[in-house]
Amino acid sequence: MKTSPAAPAAHVDRLLADVIQLLGRPLPPEYERALRTVPRHLFLPDRLWLRDGEGGYRACDRSADPDGWLTAAYTDTPLVTQFTDGLPSSSASMPSMVLRTLLLAGIGDAGREARPPRVLELGTGTGFNAALLCTILGDDAVSTVELDPVLAARGEGNLEAAGFAPALSCGDAAAGWPSGAPYERVVATFSVDRVPSAWVEQTVPGGRIVTPWTSAWCRYGTLALTAGRDGTAHGRFHAFASFMPMRRPCQDTAGPAAAPAQHKGVTSLSPWLVAGGDLDAEFHLGLAVPGASFAWDITGEHAPTRLHIADDEGPSWAAVDYDGRCADRFAVIQAGPRLLWDEITAGYTRWETLGRPRIGQYRLSVNTAGDHTLRVETGRGSTGITIPEKLSRPSGPSGSSGSRWSSWSGRPGL
């Protein structure tokens, strides 16, 4: 059995209890062994950023607060480990979400297979997830890819210090890792808004692909696919996890566009219905209105409360204003070639017509051309959903944090 520097027993016991409580069931023995074997604190930098309860982060330094830092290391919570351009760009995910993703991928079935499945991890990050995989499956079964050279070197150092040696490569995870293919399991540690074709191509028939999901509107959900013999993949979404989006190599971006003409109107659809925290509605809108993101403005500059909507790749935007008095009629401004509020209204109406489906009712298929086809299972059977073309095209360069309007508040109440 591989040996590594021990984790503090009391801290691990508390972490295990928190993980089991959140998952609602005991962990398989190999998972509990992995969580006890892999010392999480060895995979964290000396400075962490923790949620401050007000929408921001506070720094936690090991040198200044060693007890607080160690407690954070063994708390079932995400820990930001890197900022880029003032925004979070890498994090250590919640251990419970890491383990739940591995369970969904069928990693827990390893002991019942003839040999350990070959696993491709996409996004090495701190190396903690790769270490768990190595503990469960063995080093030879695990390959991991990291885009950021700094993170790749740091992750490799963390793994070596803890006594693990998976095959680690530095490259664009969207391309998978052909030299180690094919794989029985492909597991991403970041979220995507489409499944790269390379992932399907590098997965054996019957193999599993598991990745957190994102859209500009809603970063939530996990997709689990099974690869077919014909080069396709089919599966469904699961209602858990919110991960940072996939980062891509830097690309040139277009310069600023001319200010678009504005159109004013009135709506009876409450902005809180589409952006107030109903994850089922927001998940649907993320699929139905690709590229549209939102942020709440409660500065009072334009209205007591404004929902601002933007096209992440174009000049279009919209604003829905609550005047502080009337909660059934809201002023709307739309600008640009996309009438974003009209798209949001149509998407929300469609979601209601379908019976307000939950995230787990959505199924996704990917064909050999990389096209994505959605169906939603309702009480009336299965219904196809048209995916706008924007969702089917390759993702452009993505950041690693939330809305570009992050200085504003999130989801205020009436």
CSV table of C-alpha atoms in Angstrom, one decimal:
chain,number,residue,atom,x,y,z
A,1,MET,CA,0.0,0.0,0.0
A,2,LYS,CA,1.3,3.4,-0.9
A,3,THR,CA,2.4,5.5,2.0
A,4,SER,CA,2.2,9.3,2.2
A,5,PRO,CA,2.5,11.9,5.0
A,6,ALA,CA,-0.4,11.4,7.3
A,7,ALA,CA,-3.4,13.7,7.5
A,8,PRO,CA,-4.5,14.9,10.9
A,9,ALA,CA,-6.9,12.1,12.1
A,10,ALA,CA,-9.4,14.4,13.9
A,11,HIS,CA,-9.7,16.7,10.8
A,12,VAL,CA,-10.2,13.7,8.5
A,13,ASP,CA,-12.8,12.2,10.7
A,14,ARG,CA,-14.8,15.5,10.7
A,15,LEU,CA,-14.4,15.8,6.9
A,16,LEU,CA,-15.6,12.3,6.4
A,17,ALA,CA,-18.6,12.9,8.6
A,18,ASP,CA,-19.5,16.1,6.6
A,19,VAL,CA,-19.1,14.3,3.3
A,20,ILE,CA,-21.3,11.4,4.3
A,21,GLN,CA,-23.9,13.7,5.6
A,22,LEU,CA,-24.0,15.7,2.4
A,23,LEU,CA,-24.1,12.6,0.2
A,24,GLY,CA,-26.7,11.0,2.4
A,25,ARG,CA,-25.1,7.6,2.3
A,26,PRO,CA,-21.9,5.8,3.5
A,27,LEU,CA,-18.9,5.9,1.2
A,28,PRO,CA,-17.7,2.7,-0.4
A,29,PRO,CA,-14.7,1.3,1.5
A,30,GLU,CA,-12.2,2.3,-1.2
A,31,TYR,CA,-13.4,5.9,-1.1
A,32,GLU,CA,-13.1,6.2,2.6
A,33,ARG,CA,-9.6,4.6,2.4
A,34,ALA,CA,-8.7,7.2,-0.3
A,35,LEU,CA,-9.9,10.1,1.8
A,36,ARG,CA,-7.9,8.9,4.8
A,37,THR,CA,-4.8,8.1,2.7
A,38,VAL,CA,-4.6,11.3,0.7
A,39,PRO,CA,-3.6,14.3,2.9
A,40,ARG,CA,-5.6,17.2,1.4
A,41,HIS,CA,-3.4,19.8,3.1
A,42,LEU,CA,-0.4,18.7,1.0
A,43,PHE,CA,-2.3,19.7,-2.2
A,44,LEU,CA,-3.0,23.3,-1.1
A,45,PRO,CA,-0.9,26.4,-1.4
A,46,ASP,CA,0.1,28.4,1.7
A,47,ARG,CA,-2.5,31.1,0.8
A,48,LEU,CA,-6.1,30.2,0.3
A,49,TRP,CA,-9.1,32.4,-0.4
A,50,LEU,CA,-12.3,31.6,1.5
A,51,ARG,CA,-15.9,33.0,0.9
A,52,ASP,CA,-16.4,36.0,3.1
A,53,GLY,CA,-20.3,35.7,3.2
A,54,GLU,CA,-20.7,38.9,1.3
A,55,GLY,CA,-20.1,37.7,-2.2
A,56,GLY,CA,-16.3,38.1,-2.1
A,57,TYR,CA,-13.3,36.3,-0.7
A,58,ARG,CA,-10.9,36.7,2.2
A,59,ALA,CA,-7.3,35.5,2.3
A,60,CYS,CA,-6.3,32.7,4.7
A,61,ASP,CA,-2.5,32.5,5.1
A,62,ARG,CA,-0.8,29.4,6.6
A,63,SER,CA,1.9,31.4,8.2
A,64,ALA,CA,-0.4,33.9,9.8
A,65,ASP,CA,-3.2,31.5,10.9
A,66,PRO,CA,-1.9,27.9,10.7
A,67,ASP,CA,-4.9,26.5,12.7
A,68,GLY,CA,-7.4,28.3,10.5
A,69,TRP,CA,-5.6,27.2,7.4
A,70,LEU,CA,-5.5,23.6,8.4
A,71,THR,CA,-9.2,23.6,9.4
A,72,ALA,CA,-10.1,25.1,6.0
A,73,ALA,CA,-8.1,22.4,4.3
A,74,TYR,CA,-10.3,19.7,5.9
A,75,THR,CA,-13.6,21.5,5.5
A,76,ASP,CA,-16.1,20.3,2.8
A,77,THR,CA,-16.0,23.5,0.9
A,78,PRO,CA,-14.4,24.8,-2.3
A,79,LEU,CA,-11.1,26.7,-1.7
A,80,VAL,CA,-9.9,29.3,-4.3
A,81,THR,CA,-6.2,28.6,-4.9
A,82,GLN,CA,-5.4,31.1,-7.7
A,83,PHE,CA,-6.5,34.5,-8.9
A,84,THR,CA,-6.0,35.8,-12.5
A,85,ASP,CA,-6.7,39.4,-13.4
A,86,GLY,CA,-8.4,39.8,-10.1
A,87,LEU,CA,-10.8,36.9,-10.5
A,88,PRO,CA,-10.7,33.3,-9.2
A,89,SER,CA,-9.0,31.1,-11.9
A,90,SER,CA,-8.4,27.8,-10.0
A,91,SER,CA,-9.8,26.2,-6.9
A,92,ALA,CA,-9.8,23.0,-4.8
A,93,SER,CA,-13.3,21.6,-5.2
A,94,MET,CA,-15.5,20.4,-2.3
A,95,PRO,CA,-14.3,16.9,-1.5
A,96,SER,CA,-17.9,15.7,-1.4
A,97,MET,CA,-18.5,16.9,-5.0
A,98,VAL,CA,-15.2,15.3,-6.1
A,99,LEU,CA,-16.2,12.0,-4.7
A,100,ARG,CA,-19.8,12.2,-6.0
A,101,THR,CA,-18.4,12.8,-9.5
A,102,LEU,CA,-16.1,9.8,-9.2
A,103,LEU,CA,-19.1,7.7,-8.1
A,104,LEU,CA,-21.2,8.9,-11.0
A,105,ALA,CA,-18.3,7.9,-13.3
A,106,GLY,CA,-18.4,4.4,-11.9
A,107,ILE,CA,-15.0,4.6,-10.4
A,108,GLY,CA,-16.4,2.8,-7.3
A,109,ASP,CA,-17.0,-0.3,-9.5
A,110,ALA,CA,-13.2,-0.7,-10.1
A,111,GLY,CA,-13.0,-3.6,-7.6
A,112,ARG,CA,-15.6,-5.6,-9.6
A,113,GLU,CA,-13.8,-5.2,-12.9
A,114,ALA,CA,-11.1,-7.6,-14.3
A,115,ARG,CA,-8.6,-4.7,-14.2
A,116,PRO,CA,-8.7,-1.1,-13.1
A,117,PRO,CA,-10.3,1.1,-15.8
A,118,ARG,CA,-8.0,3.6,-17.5
A,119,VAL,CA,-9.0,7.0,-16.4
A,120,LEU,CA,-8.3,10.4,-18.1
A,121,GLU,CA,-8.7,13.3,-15.7
A,122,LEU,CA,-9.1,16.7,-17.3
A,123,GLY,CA,-7.8,19.5,-15.2
A,124,THR,CA,-5.1,18.4,-12.7
A,125,GLY,CA,-5.4,21.6,-10.6
A,126,THR,CA,-3.9,20.9,-7.2
A,127,GLY,CA,-3.5,17.1,-7.9
A,128,PHE,CA,-5.9,16.1,-5.1
A,129,ASN,CA,-8.4,14.4,-7.4
A,130,ALA,CA,-5.7,12.6,-9.2
A,131,ALA,CA,-4.3,11.3,-5.9
A,132,LEU,CA,-7.7,9.9,-5.0
A,133,LEU,CA,-7.9,8.2,-8.3
A,134,CYS,CA,-4.4,6.7,-7.9
A,135,THR,CA,-5.3,5.4,-4.4
A,136,ILE,CA,-8.4,3.7,-5.7
A,137,LEU,CA,-7.1,2.4,-9.1
A,138,GLY,CA,-3.3,2.6,-8.9
A,139,ASP,CA,-0.9,5.1,-10.6
A,140,ASP,CA,-0.7,3.2,-13.9
A,141,ALA,CA,-4.4,3.6,-14.5
A,142,VAL,CA,-4.5,7.4,-14.2
A,143,SER,CA,-3.6,10.1,-16.8
A,144,THR,CA,-4.2,13.7,-16.0
A,145,VAL,CA,-4.0,16.9,-18.2
A,146,GLU,CA,-3.6,20.5,-17.1
A,147,LEU,CA,-3.6,23.6,-19.3
A,148,ASP,CA,-1.8,26.0,-17.0
A,149,PRO,CA,2.0,25.2,-16.9
A,150,VAL,CA,2.3,26.8,-13.4
A,151,LEU,CA,-0.6,24.6,-12.1
A,152,ALA,CA,0.7,21.5,-13.9
A,153,ALA,CA,4.1,21.9,-12.2
A,154,ARG,CA,2.5,22.6,-8.8
A,155,GLY,CA,0.2,19.7,-9.1
A,156,GLU,CA,3.0,17.4,-10.1
A,157,GLY,CA,5.0,18.6,-7.1
A,158,ASN,CA,2.1,18.0,-4.8
A,159,LEU,CA,1.5,14.5,-6.1
A,160,GLU,CA,5.2,13.6,-5.8
A,161,ALA,CA,5.3,14.9,-2.2
A,162,ALA,CA,2.3,12.8,-1.4
A,163,GLY,CA,3.8,9.7,-3.0
A,164,PHE,CA,1.8,9.4,-6.2
A,165,ALA,CA,2.9,9.3,-9.9
A,166,PRO,CA,0.1,9.3,-12.5
A,167,ALA,CA,0.9,10.2,-16.1
A,168,LEU,CA,0.7,14.0,-16.0
A,169,SER,CA,0.8,16.2,-19.1
A,170,CYS,CA,0.5,19.9,-19.8
A,171,GLY,CA,-1.9,20.7,-22.7
A,172,ASP,CA,-5.4,21.8,-23.7
A,173,ALA,CA,-7.9,19.5,-22.0
A,174,ALA,CA,-10.4,20.1,-24.8
A,175,ALA,CA,-8.2,17.8,-26.9
A,176,GLY,CA,-8.1,15.1,-24.3
A,177,TRP,CA,-4.9,13.2,-24.3
A,178,PRO,CA,-4.6,10.9,-27.5
A,179,SER,CA,-1.3,9.3,-26.5
A,180,GLY,CA,-2.9,7.5,-23.6
A,181,ALA,CA,-6.2,6.6,-25.3
A,182,PRO,CA,-8.5,4.9,-25.3
A,183,TYR,CA,-10.0,5.3,-21.8
A,184,GLU,CA,-12.8,3.6,-19.9
A,185,ARG,CA,-13.5,6.8,-17.9
A,186,VAL,CA,-13.1,10.4,-18.7
A,187,VAL,CA,-13.6,12.8,-15.8
A,188,ALA,CA,-13.4,16.6,-16.0
A,189,THR,CA,-12.8,18.8,-13.0
A,190,PHE,CA,-14.1,21.9,-14.7
A,191,SER,CA,-17.4,22.8,-16.3
A,192,VAL,CA,-18.2,22.9,-20.1
A,193,ASP,CA,-21.0,24.2,-22.2
A,194,ARG,CA,-20.5,21.5,-24.8
A,195,VAL,CA,-18.7,18.1,-24.9
A,196,PRO,CA,-15.5,18.2,-27.0
A,197,SER,CA,-15.5,15.6,-29.7
A,198,ALA,CA,-12.1,14.4,-28.6
A,199,TRP,CA,-13.5,13.2,-25.3
A,200,VAL,CA,-16.0,10.9,-27.1
A,201,GLU,CA,-13.4,9.7,-29.6
A,202,GLN,CA,-11.0,8.7,-26.9
A,203,THR,CA,-13.6,6.8,-24.8
A,204,VAL,CA,-14.1,3.1,-25.4
A,205,PRO,CA,-17.6,1.9,-26.2
A,206,GLY,CA,-19.5,1.5,-22.9
A,207,GLY,CA,-17.1,3.9,-21.2
A,208,ARG,CA,-18.3,6.9,-19.2
A,209,ILE,CA,-17.7,10.6,-19.6
A,210,VAL,CA,-18.6,12.8,-16.6
A,211,THR,CA,-18.2,16.5,-16.6
A,212,PRO,CA,-19.7,19.5,-14.7
A,213,TRP,CA,-21.9,21.6,-16.9
A,214,THR,CA,-22.1,25.4,-17.4
A,215,SER,CA,-23.8,28.0,-19.4
A,216,ALA,CA,-23.5,31.8,-19.4
A,217,TRP,CA,-26.8,32.0,-17.5
A,218,CYS,CA,-26.4,29.1,-15.0
A,219,ARG,CA,-23.2,27.3,-13.9
A,220,TYR,CA,-24.7,24.2,-12.3
A,221,GLY,CA,-25.3,20.5,-13.0
A,222,THR,CA,-23.3,17.5,-14.0
A,223,LEU,CA,-23.5,15.5,-17.2
A,224,ALA,CA,-22.9,11.8,-17.4
A,225,LEU,CA,-22.6,10.2,-20.8
A,226,THR,CA,-22.0,6.6,-22.0
A,227,ALA,CA,-20.0,6.2,-25.2
A,228,GLY,CA,-21.6,4.2,-28.0
A,229,ARG,CA,-20.1,1.8,-30.5
A,230,ASP,CA,-20.9,4.2,-33.4
A,231,GLY,CA,-18.8,7.1,-32.0
A,232,THR,CA,-21.8,8.8,-30.3
A,233,ALA,CA,-22.5,9.4,-26.6
A,234,HIS,CA,-25.7,9.5,-24.7
A,235,GLY,CA,-26.7,10.4,-21.1
A,236,ARG,CA,-28.4,12.8,-18.8
A,237,PHE,CA,-27.8,15.6,-16.4
A,238,HIS,CA,-27.7,15.4,-12.6
A,239,ALA,CA,-28.6,18.2,-10.3
A,240,PHE,CA,-25.3,18.8,-8.4
A,241,ALA,CA,-22.1,20.6,-8.6
A,242,SER,CA,-21.0,24.1,-9.7
A,243,PHE,CA,-17.4,24.2,-11.0
A,244,MET,CA,-15.2,26.8,-12.7
A,245,PRO,CA,-15.5,26.7,-16.5
A,246,MET,CA,-12.9,25.3,-18.8
A,247,ARG,CA,-10.1,27.6,-19.6
A,248,ARG,CA,-8.7,27.7,-23.1
A,249,PRO,CA,-5.5,28.9,-24.7
A,250,CYS,CA,-5.6,32.7,-25.1
A,251,GLN,CA,-7.1,33.9,-28.4
A,252,ASP,CA,-7.4,37.4,-29.9
A,253,THR,CA,-10.7,39.1,-29.3
A,254,ALA,CA,-12.5,41.7,-31.4
A,255,GLY,CA,-12.3,45.3,-30.6
A,256,PRO,CA,-15.2,47.3,-29.1
A,257,ALA,CA,-18.4,47.6,-31.3
A,258,ALA,CA,-20.4,50.7,-31.8
A,259,ALA,CA,-23.2,51.4,-29.3
A,260,PRO,CA,-26.4,49.6,-30.5
A,261,ALA,CA,-29.8,51.3,-30.7
A,262,GLN,CA,-32.1,50.9,-27.7
A,263,HIS,CA,-35.7,49.7,-27.6
A,264,LYS,CA,-37.8,50.3,-24.5
A,265,GLY,CA,-40.9,48.4,-23.4
A,266,VAL,CA,-42.7,46.9,-20.4
A,267,THR,CA,-42.9,43.2,-19.2
A,268,SER,CA,-45.1,41.3,-16.8
A,269,LEU,CA,-42.5,38.6,-16.3
A,270,SER,CA,-40.7,39.1,-13.0
A,271,PRO,CA,-36.9,39.1,-13.3
A,272,TRP,CA,-36.8,37.1,-10.1
A,273,LEU,CA,-38.5,34.2,-11.9
A,274,VAL,CA,-35.7,33.9,-14.4
A,275,ALA,CA,-32.7,34.9,-12.2
A,276,GLY,CA,-33.8,34.6,-8.6
A,277,GLY,CA,-32.3,31.3,-7.7
A,278,ASP,CA,-34.6,28.7,-9.3
A,279,LEU,CA,-31.9,26.4,-10.7
A,280,ASP,CA,-34.3,24.3,-12.7
A,281,ALA,CA,-35.5,27.4,-14.6
A,282,GLU,CA,-32.1,28.9,-14.9
A,283,PHE,CA,-30.6,25.7,-16.2
A,284,HIS,CA,-33.2,25.6,-18.9
A,285,LEU,CA,-32.6,29.2,-19.8
A,286,GLY,CA,-28.9,28.6,-20.1
A,287,LEU,CA,-29.7,26.0,-22.8
A,288,ALA,CA,-32.4,28.0,-24.5
A,289,VAL,CA,-30.6,31.4,-24.6
A,290,PRO,CA,-26.9,30.5,-25.1
A,291,GLY,CA,-24.3,33.3,-24.4
A,292,ALA,CA,-26.7,35.3,-22.2
A,293,SER,CA,-25.5,36.1,-18.7
A,294,PHE,CA,-27.0,38.2,-16.0
A,295,ALA,CA,-26.1,40.2,-12.9
A,296,TRP,CA,-28.2,42.2,-10.4
A,297,ASP,CA,-27.5,45.9,-9.9
A,298,ILE,CA,-28.7,47.3,-6.6
A,299,THR,CA,-26.5,50.4,-6.7
A,300,GLY,CA,-29.6,52.5,-7.5
A,301,GLU,CA,-27.8,54.2,-10.4
A,302,HIS,CA,-30.6,53.2,-12.9
A,303,ALA,CA,-33.4,51.9,-10.7
A,304,PRO,CA,-33.8,50.5,-7.2
A,305,THR,CA,-33.2,47.1,-8.6
A,306,ARG,CA,-32.0,46.2,-12.1
A,307,LEU,CA,-31.5,42.9,-13.8
A,308,HIS,CA,-28.8,43.4,-16.4
A,309,ILE,CA,-28.4,40.8,-19.2
A,310,ALA,CA,-25.5,40.7,-21.6
A,311,ASP,CA,-24.5,38.7,-24.7
A,312,ASP,CA,-21.1,37.4,-23.8
A,313,GLU,CA,-19.9,37.6,-27.4
A,314,GLY,CA,-21.7,40.5,-28.9
A,315,PRO,CA,-23.0,44.0,-28.3
A,316,SER,CA,-26.5,43.0,-27.3
A,317,TRP,CA,-27.8,43.7,-23.8
A,318,ALA,CA,-31.0,44.2,-21.9
A,319,ALA,CA,-32.1,45.6,-18.6
A,320,VAL,CA,-35.2,44.9,-16.5
A,321,ASP,CA,-36.0,47.5,-13.8
A,322,TYR,CA,-38.0,47.2,-10.6
A,323,ASP,CA,-39.1,50.6,-9.4
A,324,GLY,CA,-39.4,49.6,-5.8
A,325,ARG,CA,-43.2,49.7,-5.9
A,326,CYS,CA,-44.9,47.8,-8.7
A,327,ALA,CA,-44.1,44.0,-8.7
A,328,ASP,CA,-46.2,43.0,-11.7
A,329,ARG,CA,-44.9,45.4,-14.4
A,330,PHE,CA,-41.2,46.1,-15.1
A,331,ALA,CA,-39.6,48.5,-17.5
A,332,VAL,CA,-37.4,46.9,-20.1
A,333,ILE,CA,-34.6,48.2,-22.3
A,334,GLN,CA,-33.1,46.1,-25.1
A,335,ALA,CA,-30.2,46.9,-27.3
A,336,GLY,CA,-28.3,45.2,-30.1
A,337,PRO,CA,-29.2,42.6,-32.8
A,338,ARG,CA,-30.4,40.1,-30.1
A,339,LEU,CA,-33.5,41.0,-28.2
A,340,LEU,CA,-32.3,39.2,-25.2
A,341,TRP,CA,-35.3,39.8,-22.9
A,342,ASP,CA,-37.6,38.5,-25.7
A,343,GLU,CA,-35.4,35.4,-25.9
A,344,ILE,CA,-35.5,34.9,-22.1
A,345,THR,CA,-39.3,35.4,-22.0
A,346,ALA,CA,-39.7,32.8,-24.8
A,347,GLY,CA,-37.4,30.4,-23.0
A,348,TYR,CA,-39.1,30.7,-19.7
A,349,THR,CA,-42.5,30.3,-21.3
A,350,ARG,CA,-41.3,27.1,-23.0
A,351,TRP,CA,-40.0,25.8,-19.7
A,352,GLU,CA,-43.5,26.3,-18.1
A,353,THR,CA,-45.2,24.7,-21.1
A,354,LEU,CA,-43.0,21.6,-20.6
A,355,GLY,CA,-44.2,21.4,-17.0
A,356,ARG,CA,-41.2,23.1,-15.3
A,357,PRO,CA,-38.9,20.1,-15.7
A,358,ARG,CA,-36.1,19.5,-13.2
A,359,ILE,CA,-32.4,19.3,-14.3
A,360,GLY,CA,-32.5,15.5,-13.9
A,361,GLN,CA,-35.1,15.2,-16.6
A,362,TYR,CA,-32.8,16.5,-19.4
A,363,ARG,CA,-31.0,14.1,-21.6
A,364,LEU,CA,-28.2,14.8,-24.1
A,365,SER,CA,-26.8,13.0,-27.1
A,366,VAL,CA,-23.6,13.9,-29.0
A,367,ASN,CA,-23.2,12.6,-32.6
A,368,THR,CA,-20.0,12.0,-34.6
A,369,ALA,CA,-20.1,15.5,-36.0
A,370,GLY,CA,-20.2,17.0,-32.5
A,371,ASP,CA,-23.8,18.1,-32.7
A,372,HIS,CA,-25.7,18.1,-29.4
A,373,THR,CA,-29.3,17.0,-29.2
A,374,LEU,CA,-31.4,17.6,-26.1
A,375,ARG,CA,-34.6,15.9,-24.9
A,376,VAL,CA,-36.5,16.4,-21.8
A,377,GLU,CA,-38.6,13.7,-20.1
A,378,THR,CA,-41.9,15.0,-19.0
A,379,GLY,CA,-45.1,13.4,-17.7
A,380,ARG,CA,-46.3,13.3,-21.3
A,381,GLY,CA,-43.2,11.4,-22.6
A,382,SER,CA,-40.0,12.6,-24.1
A,383,THR,CA,-39.8,16.0,-25.9
A,384,GLY,CA,-37.0,17.2,-28.1
A,385,ILE,CA,-35.6,20.7,-27.4
A,386,THR,CA,-34.1,22.8,-30.2
A,387,ILE,CA,-30.6,23.9,-29.2
A,388,PRO,CA,-29.6,27.2,-30.8
A,389,GLU,CA,-26.6,27.0,-33.0
A,390,LYS,CA,-24.5,29.0,-30.6
A,391,LEU,CA,-24.4,26.0,-28.1
A,392,SER,CA,-23.1,23.6,-30.7
A,393,ARG,CA,-20.1,25.6,-31.7
A,394,PRO,CA,-16.7,25.2,-29.9
A,395,SER,CA,-16.3,27.2,-26.8
A,396,GLY,CA,-14.1,30.3,-27.1
A,397,PRO,CA,-11.6,31.5,-24.5
A,398,SER,CA,-13.4,31.4,-21.1
A,399,GLY,CA,-12.6,32.9,-17.8
A,400,SER,CA,-12.7,31.1,-14.6
A,401,SER,CA,-15.1,33.0,-12.4
A,402,GLY,CA,-18.6,34.3,-12.5
A,403,SER,CA,-20.2,37.2,-14.3
A,404,ARG,CA,-18.2,40.0,-15.7
A,405,TRP,CA,-20.5,42.2,-13.6
A,406,SER,CA,-19.1,40.6,-10.4
A,407,SER,CA,-18.9,44.0,-8.6
A,408,TRP,CA,-22.7,44.0,-8.4
A,409,SER,CA,-24.8,42.0,-6.0
A,410,GLY,CA,-26.5,38.7,-6.6
A,411,ARG,CA,-30.2,37.8,-6.5
A,412,PRO,CA,-31.7,40.5,-4.3
A,413,GLY,CA,-35.2,39.9,-2.8
A,414,LEU,CA,-38.2,42.1,-3.2
